[in-house]
Every structure is written in C-alpha cells, then in structure tokens.
Coordinates of C-alpha atoms in Angstrom, one line a residue:
Chain A
M379 CA -15.8 7.0 -41.9
T380 CA -17.9 4.0 -40.7
T381 CA -15.5 1.6 -42.4
Q382 CA -12.7 3.4 -40.7
L383 CA -14.5 3.0 -37.4
F384 CA -14.9 -0.7 -37.9
R385 CA -11.3 -1.3 -39.0
H386 CA -9.8 0.7 -36.1
T387 CA -12.1 -1.0 -33.6
G388 CA -11.2 -4.4 -35.1
W389 CA -7.4 -3.7 -34.8
M390 CA -7.9 -2.5 -31.2
V391 CA -10.0 -5.6 -30.3
V392 CA -7.3 -7.9 -31.8
R393 CA -4.6 -6.0 -29.8
Q394 CA -6.5 -6.4 -26.5
V395 CA -7.5 -10.0 -27.0
R396 CA -4.0 -10.9 -28.0
N397 CA -2.6 -9.1 -24.9
L398 CA -5.0 -10.9 -22.6
M399 CA -4.1 -14.3 -24.2
R400 CA -0.5 -13.6 -23.1
E401 CA -1.5 -13.7 -19.4
P402 CA -1.8 -17.4 -18.5
I403 CA -3.2 -16.5 -15.0
W404 CA -5.9 -14.4 -16.7
I405 CA -6.9 -17.3 -18.9
A406 CA -6.9 -19.7 -15.9
M407 CA -9.1 -17.3 -14.0
M408 CA -11.4 -16.8 -16.9
V409 CA -12.0 -20.5 -17.3
I410 CA -11.8 -21.8 -13.7
Q411 CA -13.6 -19.0 -11.8
P412 CA -17.0 -19.5 -13.5
M413 CA -16.8 -23.3 -13.0
L414 CA -16.0 -22.8 -9.4
W415 CA -19.0 -20.6 -8.9
L416 CA -21.2 -23.0 -10.6
V417 CA -20.1 -25.9 -8.5
L418 CA -19.7 -24.0 -5.3
Y419 CA -23.0 -22.1 -5.4
G420 CA -24.7 -25.2 -6.7
Q421 CA -23.8 -26.9 -3.4
L422 CA -24.2 -23.9 -1.1
F423 CA -27.7 -23.0 -2.1
K424 CA -28.9 -26.4 -3.0
R425 CA -31.8 -26.3 -0.6
V426 CA -32.7 -22.7 -1.1
G427 CA -33.0 -22.0 -4.7
A428 CA -34.9 -24.5 -6.6
Q429 CA -38.4 -23.2 -5.9
G430 CA -38.3 -21.3 -9.1
P431 CA -40.9 -20.7 -11.7
A432 CA -39.9 -23.9 -13.5
S433 CA -39.0 -27.3 -12.4
G434 CA -35.6 -28.8 -12.7
S435 CA -32.5 -29.0 -10.5
Y436 CA -31.0 -26.0 -8.7
V437 CA -27.9 -26.2 -10.9
E438 CA -30.2 -25.7 -13.9
F439 CA -31.7 -22.7 -12.2
L440 CA -28.2 -21.5 -11.2
T441 CA -26.5 -21.9 -14.6
P442 CA -28.0 -18.8 -16.3
G443 CA -27.5 -16.9 -13.1
V444 CA -23.8 -17.7 -13.0
V445 CA -23.5 -16.8 -16.7
A446 CA -25.1 -13.5 -15.9
M447 CA -22.9 -12.9 -12.8
N448 CA -19.8 -13.6 -14.9
A449 CA -20.8 -11.3 -17.7
F450 CA -21.7 -8.6 -15.2
F451 CA -18.5 -8.8 -13.2
G452 CA -16.4 -9.2 -16.4
G453 CA -17.9 -5.9 -17.6
M454 CA -17.6 -4.3 -14.3
W455 CA -13.8 -4.9 -14.1
S456 CA -13.1 -4.4 -17.8
G457 CA -12.2 -0.8 -17.2
M458 CA -8.9 -1.9 -15.5
A459 CA -7.5 -2.4 -19.0
M460 CA -8.3 1.2 -19.8
I461 CA -6.4 2.3 -16.7
A462 CA -3.4 0.2 -17.7
D463 CA -3.5 1.9 -21.1
L464 CA -3.8 5.3 -19.6
D465 CA -0.9 4.6 -17.2
R466 CA 1.3 3.5 -20.0
H467 CA 0.4 6.4 -22.2
V468 CA -0.8 4.1 -25.0
I469 CA -4.0 6.1 -25.2
D470 CA -2.1 9.4 -25.7
R471 CA 0.0 7.8 -28.4
F472 CA -3.2 6.7 -30.2
L473 CA -4.7 10.2 -29.8
A474 CA -1.7 11.9 -31.4
A475 CA -2.3 9.6 -34.4
P476 CA -5.3 9.7 -36.7
T477 CA -7.0 7.0 -34.7
V478 CA -10.8 7.0 -34.8
R479 CA -11.6 8.3 -31.3
V480 CA -14.7 6.2 -30.7
A481 CA -12.8 3.0 -31.6
I482 CA -10.6 3.4 -28.5
V483 CA -13.5 3.0 -26.2
L484 CA -15.8 0.9 -28.3
S485 CA -13.1 -1.8 -28.8
Q486 CA -12.8 -2.2 -25.0
V487 CA -16.6 -2.8 -24.7
V488 CA -16.5 -5.2 -27.7
R489 CA -13.6 -7.1 -26.2
A490 CA -15.4 -7.4 -22.9
G491 CA -18.5 -8.8 -24.7
I492 CA -16.4 -11.4 -26.6
T493 CA -14.9 -12.5 -23.3
A494 CA -18.3 -12.8 -21.8
I495 CA -19.5 -15.0 -24.7
L496 CA -16.5 -17.3 -24.3
Q497 CA -17.2 -17.7 -20.6
A498 CA -20.8 -18.3 -21.3
L499 CA -19.8 -21.1 -23.7
I500 CA -17.5 -22.7 -21.1
L501 CA -20.2 -22.5 -18.4
L502 CA -22.8 -24.0 -20.6
L503 CA -20.5 -26.9 -21.5
V504 CA -19.7 -27.5 -17.9
A505 CA -23.4 -27.3 -17.0
L506 CA -24.2 -29.8 -19.7
A507 CA -21.8 -32.2 -18.0
L508 CA -23.6 -31.6 -14.8
G509 CA -26.9 -32.7 -16.4
V510 CA -28.3 -29.3 -17.3
R511 CA -30.4 -29.0 -20.4
V512 CA -30.9 -25.8 -22.4
H513 CA -34.6 -26.1 -23.0
G514 CA -34.7 -23.3 -25.5
G515 CA -32.6 -25.2 -28.0
A516 CA -30.4 -23.4 -30.5
L517 CA -32.4 -20.2 -30.0
G518 CA -31.8 -20.6 -26.2
W519 CA -28.0 -20.8 -26.7
L520 CA -28.1 -17.7 -28.9
V521 CA -30.1 -15.9 -26.2
V522 CA -27.6 -16.9 -23.6
F523 CA -24.7 -15.6 -25.7
A524 CA -26.5 -12.4 -26.6
G525 CA -27.6 -11.8 -23.0
A526 CA -24.1 -12.4 -21.7
A527 CA -22.5 -10.0 -24.3
L528 CA -25.1 -7.3 -23.7
L529 CA -25.0 -7.5 -19.9
C530 CA -21.3 -7.4 -20.0
G531 CA -21.4 -4.5 -22.5
V532 CA -23.7 -2.5 -20.2
F533 CA -21.3 -2.7 -17.3
A534 CA -18.2 -2.4 -19.5
G535 CA -19.5 1.0 -20.7
F536 CA -20.1 2.0 -17.1
S537 CA -16.7 0.7 -16.0
H538 CA -14.8 2.5 -18.7
G539 CA -16.6 5.7 -17.9
I540 CA -15.5 5.4 -14.3
A541 CA -12.0 4.4 -15.3
L542 CA -11.7 7.5 -17.5
L543 CA -13.0 9.7 -14.7
M544 CA -10.9 8.3 -11.9
R545 CA -7.8 7.1 -13.7
K546 CA -6.5 5.3 -10.7
E547 CA -6.6 1.6 -10.0
A548 CA -7.5 1.9 -6.3
S549 CA -10.5 4.2 -6.9
M550 CA -11.6 1.9 -9.7
I551 CA -11.6 -1.1 -7.5
A552 CA -13.5 0.7 -4.8
A553 CA -16.1 1.9 -7.3
A554 CA -16.5 -1.5 -8.9
N555 CA -17.1 -3.1 -5.5
F556 CA -19.4 -0.4 -4.3
V557 CA -21.7 -0.7 -7.3
G558 CA -21.1 -4.4 -8.1
M559 CA -21.9 -6.2 -4.8
P560 CA -25.4 -4.6 -4.3
L561 CA -26.4 -5.1 -7.9
M562 CA -25.5 -8.8 -7.6
F563 CA -27.6 -9.3 -4.5
L564 CA -30.5 -7.1 -5.7
S565 CA -31.1 -9.6 -8.5
S566 CA -32.4 -13.1 -9.1
I567 CA -28.9 -14.4 -10.0
L568 CA -28.7 -16.8 -7.0
V569 CA -32.3 -17.1 -5.7
S570 CA -35.6 -17.1 -7.4
I571 CA -37.8 -14.0 -7.4
A572 CA -40.3 -15.9 -5.4
L573 CA -38.0 -16.1 -2.4
M574 CA -37.1 -12.4 -2.4
P575 CA -38.6 -9.8 0.0
G576 CA -41.0 -7.5 -1.8
W577 CA -38.7 -4.4 -1.7
I578 CA -35.8 -6.3 -3.3
R579 CA -38.1 -7.6 -5.9
A580 CA -39.2 -4.0 -6.6
I581 CA -35.7 -2.8 -7.0
A582 CA -34.6 -5.8 -9.0
R583 CA -37.0 -4.9 -11.7
Y584 CA -34.8 -1.9 -12.6
N585 CA -31.5 -3.8 -12.3
P586 CA -29.9 -4.7 -15.7
V587 CA -28.3 -7.7 -14.0
D588 CA -31.7 -9.1 -13.3
W589 CA -32.8 -8.4 -16.9
G590 CA -30.0 -10.5 -18.2
A591 CA -30.6 -13.2 -15.6
H592 CA -34.3 -13.4 -16.6
A593 CA -33.7 -13.5 -20.3
M594 CA -31.1 -16.2 -19.9
R595 CA -33.2 -18.2 -17.4
N596 CA -36.1 -18.1 -19.9
A597 CA -33.8 -19.5 -22.5
V598 CA -32.3 -22.3 -20.4
L599 CA -35.2 -23.3 -18.0
T600 CA -38.4 -22.8 -19.8
G601 CA -37.4 -22.5 -23.4
G602 CA -40.3 -20.1 -23.8
H603 CA -41.5 -16.7 -22.9
W604 CA -39.7 -15.4 -26.0
G605 CA -41.8 -12.2 -25.8
S606 CA -40.5 -11.2 -22.4
T607 CA -37.1 -12.5 -23.3
G608 CA -37.1 -10.1 -26.2
V609 CA -38.1 -7.2 -24.0
Y610 CA -35.3 -7.9 -21.6
L611 CA -32.7 -8.1 -24.4
A612 CA -34.0 -4.9 -25.9
L613 CA -33.7 -3.2 -22.5
L614 CA -30.1 -4.5 -22.3
V615 CA -29.4 -3.1 -25.8
A616 CA -30.7 0.3 -24.6
A617 CA -28.7 0.2 -21.4
A618 CA -25.5 -0.8 -23.2
A619 CA -26.0 2.0 -25.7
A620 CA -26.5 4.4 -22.8
T621 CA -23.4 3.3 -20.8
S622 CA -21.3 3.3 -24.0
L623 CA -22.4 6.9 -24.6
F624 CA -21.5 7.7 -21.0
A625 CA -18.0 6.1 -21.6
T626 CA -17.6 8.2 -24.8
W627 CA -18.5 11.3 -22.9
C628 CA -16.0 10.5 -20.2
F629 CA -13.4 9.9 -22.9
R630 CA -14.0 13.4 -24.2
A631 CA -13.7 14.7 -20.7
Y632 CA -10.3 12.9 -20.5
Q633 CA -9.2 14.5 -23.8
R634 CA -10.2 17.9 -22.6
S635 CA -8.1 17.4 -19.5
L636 CA -4.9 16.8 -21.5
Chain B
M442 CA 8.5 27.0 -45.7
D443 CA 8.3 26.7 -42.0
A444 CA 7.4 23.2 -40.8
I445 CA 6.1 24.5 -37.4
V446 CA 4.7 27.9 -36.6
A447 CA 3.4 28.8 -33.2
E448 CA 1.8 32.2 -32.7
G449 CA 0.9 33.5 -29.3
L450 CA -0.2 30.2 -27.8
R451 CA -1.9 30.5 -24.4
K452 CA -3.2 27.7 -22.3
R453 CA -4.4 27.7 -18.7
Y454 CA -4.9 24.7 -16.5
K455 CA -7.0 25.7 -13.5
D456 CA -4.6 27.9 -11.5
V457 CA -1.5 27.5 -13.7
Q458 CA -0.9 29.6 -16.8
A459 CA 1.1 26.8 -18.6
L460 CA 1.5 28.8 -21.8
D461 CA 1.6 32.6 -21.7
G462 CA 2.1 33.6 -25.4
V463 CA 4.5 31.1 -26.9
S464 CA 5.6 32.0 -30.4
F465 CA 8.4 30.5 -32.5
A466 CA 8.9 29.0 -36.0
V467 CA 10.9 25.9 -37.1
R468 CA 12.2 25.6 -40.6
E469 CA 11.8 22.5 -42.7
G470 CA 14.5 19.9 -42.1
E471 CA 15.8 21.6 -39.0
V472 CA 16.4 20.1 -35.5
F473 CA 14.9 22.6 -33.2
G474 CA 15.2 22.5 -29.4
L475 CA 12.8 23.8 -26.9
L476 CA 14.9 24.3 -23.8
G477 CA 13.7 25.0 -20.3
P478 CA 13.2 23.5 -16.8
N479 CA 10.3 21.3 -15.8
G480 CA 7.1 23.2 -15.7
A481 CA 8.3 25.9 -18.1
G482 CA 5.6 24.9 -20.7
K483 CA 7.6 22.8 -23.1
S484 CA 5.4 19.7 -22.9
T485 CA 2.2 21.7 -23.1
T486 CA 3.5 23.4 -26.2
V487 CA 4.2 20.0 -27.7
R488 CA 0.7 18.8 -26.7
V489 CA -0.8 21.7 -28.5
L490 CA 1.3 21.1 -31.6
T491 CA 0.5 17.4 -31.7
T492 CA -3.3 18.1 -31.4
L493 CA -3.6 16.4 -28.0
T494 CA -4.8 19.6 -26.4
Q495 CA -6.3 22.9 -27.7
P496 CA -4.9 26.3 -26.9
D497 CA -7.1 28.9 -25.2
E498 CA -5.6 31.5 -27.5
G499 CA -3.2 31.7 -30.4
R500 CA -2.7 29.7 -33.6
A501 CA -0.3 26.9 -34.7
F502 CA 0.5 25.3 -37.9
V503 CA 2.3 22.0 -38.4
A504 CA 3.3 20.8 -41.9
G505 CA 1.2 23.6 -43.2
E506 CA -2.0 22.6 -41.4
D507 CA -3.9 24.3 -38.6
V508 CA -3.7 22.2 -35.5
V509 CA -7.1 23.3 -34.3
R510 CA -9.1 23.3 -37.6
H511 CA -7.6 20.2 -39.2
P512 CA -6.2 18.1 -36.4
N513 CA -6.5 14.9 -38.3
R514 CA -4.4 16.2 -41.2
V515 CA -1.7 17.2 -38.7
R516 CA -1.8 13.8 -37.0
G517 CA -1.2 12.2 -40.4
S518 CA 2.0 14.1 -40.9
I519 CA 3.6 14.0 -37.5
G520 CA 5.3 11.5 -35.3
Y521 CA 5.0 12.0 -31.6
V522 CA 7.4 10.5 -29.1
A523 CA 6.0 11.5 -25.7
Q524 CA 7.9 12.2 -22.5
D525 CA 6.4 9.0 -21.1
S526 CA 6.8 5.9 -23.2
G527 CA 3.7 4.9 -25.1
V528 CA 4.9 1.4 -25.8
D529 CA 2.2 -1.3 -25.3
W530 CA 4.1 -3.6 -22.9
E531 CA 2.1 -6.7 -23.7
A532 CA 2.9 -6.5 -27.4
T533 CA 6.1 -7.2 -29.2
A534 CA 8.1 -4.4 -30.9
R535 CA 6.8 -5.7 -34.3
E536 CA 3.2 -5.7 -33.1
N537 CA 3.5 -2.2 -31.7
L538 CA 4.9 -1.0 -35.0
L539 CA 2.3 -2.8 -37.2
L540 CA -0.6 -1.4 -35.3
Q541 CA 0.7 2.1 -35.4
G542 CA 1.3 1.8 -39.2
R543 CA -2.2 0.5 -39.7
I544 CA -3.7 3.4 -37.8
H545 CA -1.8 5.6 -40.3
G546 CA -3.4 3.8 -43.2
M547 CA -0.5 1.6 -44.1
A548 CA -1.0 -2.1 -45.0
G549 CA 0.5 -5.2 -46.6
K550 CA 4.0 -5.5 -47.9
P551 CA 4.9 -1.8 -47.7
L552 CA 4.0 -1.8 -44.0
H553 CA 6.0 -5.0 -43.2
A554 CA 9.0 -3.7 -45.2
R555 CA 8.9 -0.4 -43.3
V556 CA 8.6 -2.2 -40.0
D557 CA 11.6 -4.3 -40.8
E558 CA 13.5 -1.3 -41.9
L559 CA 12.8 0.6 -38.6
L560 CA 13.6 -2.4 -36.4
E561 CA 17.0 -2.4 -38.1
L562 CA 17.4 1.3 -37.8
V563 CA 16.8 1.4 -34.1
D564 CA 18.7 -1.8 -33.5
L565 CA 15.7 -3.9 -32.2
R566 CA 15.8 -6.6 -34.8
D567 CA 16.8 -9.4 -32.4
A568 CA 14.2 -8.4 -29.8
A569 CA 11.5 -7.7 -32.4
N570 CA 9.3 -10.7 -31.6
R571 CA 9.7 -10.5 -27.8
V572 CA 7.0 -8.9 -25.7
S573 CA 8.3 -5.5 -24.9
R574 CA 7.6 -5.7 -21.1
G575 CA 11.1 -7.1 -20.7
Y576 CA 12.9 -4.4 -22.6
S577 CA 15.4 -2.1 -21.0
G578 CA 14.6 1.7 -20.7
G579 CA 16.8 2.4 -23.7
M580 CA 15.2 -0.3 -25.8
K581 CA 11.7 1.0 -25.0
R582 CA 12.8 4.5 -25.9
R583 CA 14.2 3.4 -29.2
L584 CA 10.9 1.5 -29.9
D585 CA 9.0 4.7 -29.0
I586 CA 11.0 6.6 -31.6
A587 CA 10.5 3.8 -34.2
I588 CA 6.7 4.0 -33.5
G589 CA 6.8 7.7 -34.1
L590 CA 8.5 7.1 -37.5
V591 CA 6.5 4.3 -39.0
H592 CA 4.4 6.4 -41.4
R593 CA 7.4 8.5 -42.5
P594 CA 6.2 11.7 -40.8
R595 CA 7.4 15.1 -42.0
V596 CA 7.7 16.4 -38.5
L597 CA 8.9 14.4 -35.4
F598 CA 8.2 15.6 -31.9
L599 CA 10.7 14.3 -29.3
D600 CA 9.5 15.3 -25.8
E601 CA 12.4 14.8 -23.4
P602 CA 13.8 11.8 -25.3
T603 CA 16.5 11.0 -22.8
T604 CA 14.9 11.7 -19.5
G605 CA 15.2 8.7 -17.2
L606 CA 18.0 7.1 -19.2
D607 CA 21.4 6.5 -17.7
P608 CA 24.3 8.5 -19.1
E609 CA 25.4 5.7 -21.4
A610 CA 22.0 5.2 -22.9
R611 CA 21.6 9.0 -23.2
A612 CA 24.8 9.3 -25.3
A613 CA 23.6 6.4 -27.4
M614 CA 20.3 8.2 -27.9
W615 CA 22.0 11.3 -29.1
V616 CA 23.9 9.4 -31.7
E617 CA 20.5 7.8 -32.7
V618 CA 18.7 11.1 -33.1
E619 CA 21.6 12.6 -35.1
R620 CA 21.5 9.6 -37.4
L621 CA 17.7 9.8 -37.8
A622 CA 17.7 13.4 -38.5
A623 CA 20.1 12.7 -41.4
A624 CA 18.6 9.4 -42.6
E625 CA 14.9 10.4 -42.6
S626 CA 15.3 14.0 -43.6
L627 CA 12.9 15.1 -40.9
T628 CA 12.0 18.3 -39.1
I629 CA 12.6 17.5 -35.4
L630 CA 11.2 19.4 -32.5
L631 CA 13.0 18.3 -29.4
T632 CA 12.3 19.4 -25.9
T633 CA 14.8 19.0 -23.2
H634 CA 15.9 20.3 -19.8
Y635 CA 19.4 19.1 -20.4
L636 CA 21.5 22.0 -21.7
E637 CA 24.2 19.8 -23.2
E638 CA 21.5 17.9 -25.1
A639 CA 20.2 21.0 -26.8
D640 CA 23.7 22.2 -27.4
R641 CA 24.6 18.9 -29.0
L642 CA 21.5 18.1 -31.1
A643 CA 19.7 21.3 -31.9
E644 CA 20.6 23.6 -34.8
R645 CA 18.5 26.3 -33.2
V646 CA 17.0 26.6 -29.7
A647 CA 14.3 28.6 -28.0
I648 CA 14.6 29.0 -24.3
V649 CA 11.2 28.7 -22.6
S650 CA 10.6 30.1 -19.2
R651 CA 7.2 30.5 -17.4
G652 CA 5.2 29.8 -20.5
K653 CA 7.1 32.2 -22.8
V654 CA 9.9 32.0 -25.3
V655 CA 12.5 34.3 -23.8
V656 CA 15.1 34.0 -26.6
E657 CA 15.6 32.1 -29.8
G658 CA 18.7 31.4 -31.9
T659 CA 21.5 28.9 -32.6
P660 CA 23.3 27.8 -29.5
D661 CA 26.5 29.4 -30.8
D662 CA 24.8 32.8 -31.5
L663 CA 23.2 32.8 -28.1
K664 CA 26.5 32.1 -26.5
R665 CA 28.2 34.7 -28.7
D666 CA 25.6 37.3 -27.9
L667 CA 26.6 36.9 -24.3
A668 CA 29.8 38.7 -25.1
G669 CA 32.7 37.8 -22.7
E670 CA 33.2 35.0 -20.3
S671 CA 31.8 33.6 -17.1
V672 CA 33.8 33.9 -13.9
T673 CA 33.2 31.6 -11.0
V674 CA 34.5 32.6 -7.6
E675 CA 34.6 30.0 -4.8
L676 CA 34.7 31.5 -1.3
A677 CA 37.0 30.0 1.3
E678 CA 34.9 30.7 4.3
A679 CA 31.3 30.6 5.4
N680 CA 28.2 32.4 5.4
G681 CA 28.1 36.1 6.4
Q682 CA 30.5 36.9 3.6
V683 CA 28.5 35.6 0.6
A684 CA 26.2 38.7 0.6
E685 CA 29.3 40.9 1.0
A686 CA 31.0 39.2 -1.9
E687 CA 27.9 39.5 -4.0
R688 CA 27.9 43.3 -3.4
V689 CA 31.6 43.5 -4.5
L690 CA 31.0 41.5 -7.6
T691 CA 27.8 43.3 -8.6
A692 CA 29.9 46.5 -8.7
L693 CA 32.3 45.0 -11.1
T694 CA 30.4 42.5 -13.3
D695 CA 27.1 41.5 -14.8
D696 CA 24.6 38.7 -14.1
V697 CA 25.9 37.9 -10.6
H698 CA 24.4 34.7 -9.4
V699 CA 24.9 33.0 -6.0
D700 CA 24.9 29.3 -5.5
G701 CA 26.0 28.3 -2.0
Q702 CA 29.6 29.2 -1.5
S703 CA 30.2 30.0 -5.1
L704 CA 29.3 33.1 -7.2
R705 CA 29.0 33.2 -10.9
A706 CA 29.2 36.4 -13.0
R707 CA 29.8 37.6 -16.5
V708 CA 32.7 39.8 -17.6
P709 CA 33.9 41.0 -21.0
N710 CA 37.4 39.6 -20.5
G711 CA 38.3 37.1 -17.9
A712 CA 42.0 37.7 -17.8
E713 CA 41.5 41.3 -17.2
A714 CA 38.7 41.0 -14.7
I715 CA 40.2 38.4 -12.4
P716 CA 42.9 40.6 -10.8
R717 CA 40.4 43.3 -10.2
I718 CA 37.8 40.9 -8.7
L719 CA 40.5 39.3 -6.5
G720 CA 41.7 42.8 -5.4
A721 CA 38.3 44.0 -4.5
L722 CA 37.5 40.9 -2.6
D723 CA 40.8 41.1 -0.8
D724 CA 40.1 44.8 0.1
A725 CA 36.8 43.7 1.6
G726 CA 38.6 41.0 3.6
I727 CA 36.9 38.1 1.9
P728 CA 39.1 35.0 1.5
V729 CA 38.8 33.2 -1.9
A730 CA 39.4 29.5 -2.5
A731 CA 39.4 29.4 -6.3
V732 CA 38.6 31.5 -9.3
T733 CA 37.8 30.1 -12.8
T734 CA 36.8 31.5 -16.1
A735 CA 35.0 29.8 -19.0
R736 CA 33.5 30.6 -22.3
P737 CA 29.7 31.1 -21.7
S738 CA 27.7 28.0 -21.8
L739 CA 24.0 27.6 -22.5
D740 CA 23.7 27.6 -18.7
D741 CA 24.9 31.2 -18.7
V742 CA 22.6 32.1 -21.6
Y743 CA 19.7 30.7 -19.6
L744 CA 20.7 32.6 -16.5
H745 CA 21.1 35.8 -18.4
Y746 CA 17.7 35.6 -20.1
T747 CA 15.6 34.3 -17.2
G748 CA 17.5 35.7 -14.3
R749 CA 17.4 32.3 -12.8
D750 CA 19.8 29.5 -12.5
F751 CA 18.9 26.6 -14.7
S752 CA 19.6 23.7 -12.3
S753 CA 18.0 25.4 -9.2
E754 CA 14.8 26.2 -11.1
D755 CA 14.7 22.7 -12.4
E756 CA 14.7 21.4 -8.9
A757 CA 11.9 23.8 -8.0
G758 CA 9.9 22.7 -11.0
K759 CA 9.8 19.1 -9.8

C-alpha cells in the first residue's frame, strides 16, 4: 500500500512537472520573478532594512526573505493546478481508476515543494553573484532548501484545500490574495523584527511565513542558532502536515459531492 | 452472467432526487443503451456504477463486484469515458495513455505495446507525440476512449460519447464504437440523449425518465410493442384550432401529442386511420396542411412510456 502510494505520487509529480516545463512563460516567471524581487527590493528598502540582528548588507538580509516569499507565494498559488485538473475532469478520470486517492493531492504539494527548492537555488546563486555569503555553509544551504520546501508545502496544502472547496479560479485568486498579502507583511520577510511595531511582532510569531524567514535567515546571516532553526523547521513540518490533512479532508468533501 | 446489475439505486442531491429506484441488468458482451433526456439520471447512474459516487440506497455489481464494498476491484475492471473529456491537455496522447496504464498496474513492454496498439486503433498514431491541447474535439474524444481501454477492461462506460461533436464526427464515432465492441469483446454501457444513437449502437436499451427506468428491451421490440404507426397532422391555420384538433384526435387515436401546429398520435393502421382523421377534422372545420404516417420510432416509444416528448423535455432539462 505504501509502495503504491509512493509510485502513484511519483507518476503524478512527473506528470505535473513535465506539464509545467511545457509552459515557457511559466519557466520565465519562475526564474525571473525571484531575481526581480531580490534586485528591486534590494534597492527599494536599502536604507530601511539592514538594522537586523546581524551585520552585513541589506541584500544579505533580504535574500532569505525573498526565498521565503517565493516559497510562500508559490505554495499559495499552487492550487490553481488543481482547479485546472478539476475543470478538465482529469481528477474524475483518476478517481474512476484504481488511483491511490492521497497521491492525487500529495503529488501537488510535493510538486510545489520541488519548485520552491529550484527557485531557492536560483535565488541563492543570484545572491552569491551580488556578494551574499551563506554563513551557515553546507548545512545553511540545506536549511534554506528545507525551509523553502516546507514553507511552500504549508501553503500548498492550504491552497489545495481552498481550491477543492471553491473549484473556481476567480474565488481562488480572491482567497489567495486575501490571505497572502497580510501574511507577507505580518512577517519579517522585508524588514527586521527590530523595526516592527510591537503588535505586528506579536502576530508574526504565529505566522508560518515568519518561521520560514527566521530559519533561513539564521542559516544565511548568522550561520548559527541551529537550535532555534530546528524549532522553526519542526513547526513548519507540523504546519505542513496540518494543511496537507486539511487538503485531504477537502478532497474527500469533493469526492462526496460527486 | 450479467456484467452489470443495478438494483433499486436511489441518490439524492440536496433538493433533486437524481435516482429514484433505478434497476436494470446488462449481459456480458452486450452494448446496452441508457436513453433519456438531460437530467433524467443517466450520468448519476454511471457515476454510481463507476464508483465515483455512492448510492443512498440500492446495490450495484459491475463485473461481479459490489461497487460500494469493493470499489477498487470494480475500478480495475472498468473503463470510464466521462461525458466531459478527461484528457490532460498539456500531455501528449501517448503520455496520457502511459500514465493511465501505470495507474492500472501495467508497465514496461506490454504497456508500450498496448499503447501503440490503441493509438493505431483510434487513429491517433500521427498525433501521438503532440500535446493534446491542439487536438480537435473528435480527436480528444477518441483519445478519451483509448484511455478508457488501456488496461483491457471488461466493461466500458461511455457517457454521452458524441455530445458536442459535429454530425460528421458523430457518425465517425459510431463506426468507432461498433468496431471497438467487436474488436475488444467488451460489455459497453452507453448513455445518450440521441435516439438515433441508441437505435444504431445498442442491442438493448433502457429508457430513463425522472430517475427511473420506465422500459427496457431491444429497440426493435420496443418499437414493435408499440403496435401500429404514428400519424402526424400539420394544421393549416393558427392557434385556436389546435386544442379543438387535439380533442378530435384524442377521440380517434392514442398518445396524442401537440407540438406547435403539428399533432402526433398513434394508430393501429395508418392507411385505415387517415381518412377517418381527415373526415373528423373536416367535420370540425379544421383545415389540414399535411398528414404523414410512419413506423414508430424510438421517439414514439419515449413519448408513449414517459408521456412527454423527447426533444421538448430535453430542452427543459438544459
């Protein structure tokens, strides 16, 4: 049963990644957008941000933040793929076959996570060219990749749940914006905790986006605080599990509605 | 043995009783048609039989397995071609088929050989490695059918296989289905709201109306049971006289049905009835433009058993 789950999930991931690779615009967006953010925000907030917990340039401060932002938005929008599959009745076709049910949702979350890791890699390479150093070394790189995948997974689970409940693109876009924008600004993605008003700081503590940003910032900027980094990653694992369960529950609700 | 058995299936969606006790049986190797207008319950029946949804009441067996208790066993032995195409647009025909085969536990050379065979069978070999987004409606439909056949199912469900196709593609699809039924020795359950389609393809049909099977049999038997012929009277002038004409015909014939300026009815013998009908209408002072008789069609069968005109109910169902 478990091997079946892995195999089916694997085939579904291959299908989705292959389909995405056929969209040149999507690839361009995936590569260019994060770089744009890094360069643009790097300029925009140059004078604001650098008063972080560690020394270094603002770009260095910003890099983990942009990685987190990308992973978070990538996850948030990943449910659109589910809506496309629902619209084209691909899901129903899989359901009438002996497909492992969980694989249909799980593969989407895994695919989103893989995308987030690829984007994190691109971002880190661009950041290196801009003079950023990953102070955490090899472990630091790993933490960035894990953080990106997990953060993306948290919101991919959420996004797919919403997609399965709403089943309409327009509603999905509205929901993603409604939830996404506040979560981004209620985190330390762009500015250091030290610069935030107290109430935002209080809220940010419970924001998974902030957990991811913190873990990755530890890995890039300080190359230390591994204890707290571990706690943040563990929190992300728990949150990703919770939203994946939510997505699975929504998938059952969809099946019942047939 | 029966390949499909449905016993008293009931299913309610909020305020709609989609199935209200559907029962029928399909013999192995048979092409069976579920015939009825949109909203009659055909697609819901198929969704129950393909394990996509569970009935509130009743039981169903497909290929000998209970659809509620052993859904995965059923899934392994059926092919399902839904009303709406399930083709993955971003994938090629070959990729669509390979994935479906893998889900059904096929792999390696046998899978690739089967995929090649099917691409040939549904005439998609030249397009096999092109992304299916660019396919025509007919090509997508043929790919859908191939997807339903990859794992050599024992039972194939074709839900409205020609809806949305132009007449030419529809005729081609009929030839296709006939060929498949012979080549793959399948049991096929076909739903349609095209009477000619059921007449042409199905060995037996069940007419579904408002969530129930109202009659079941071969198209010929059903037509023969409706002894006699159908008479259509076209009135020459307008409105007030339609009701009057209906009264006249009701006295002389069965199953009178009004559709605008024309009235349809059933009589034992057309040649004998026409003079009497014309005489009676003349006595009533109703001018007639034309009278025709015909052997009963499935349309007449439908009208007889449901009391409703097929095409008009179909419009209402949309």
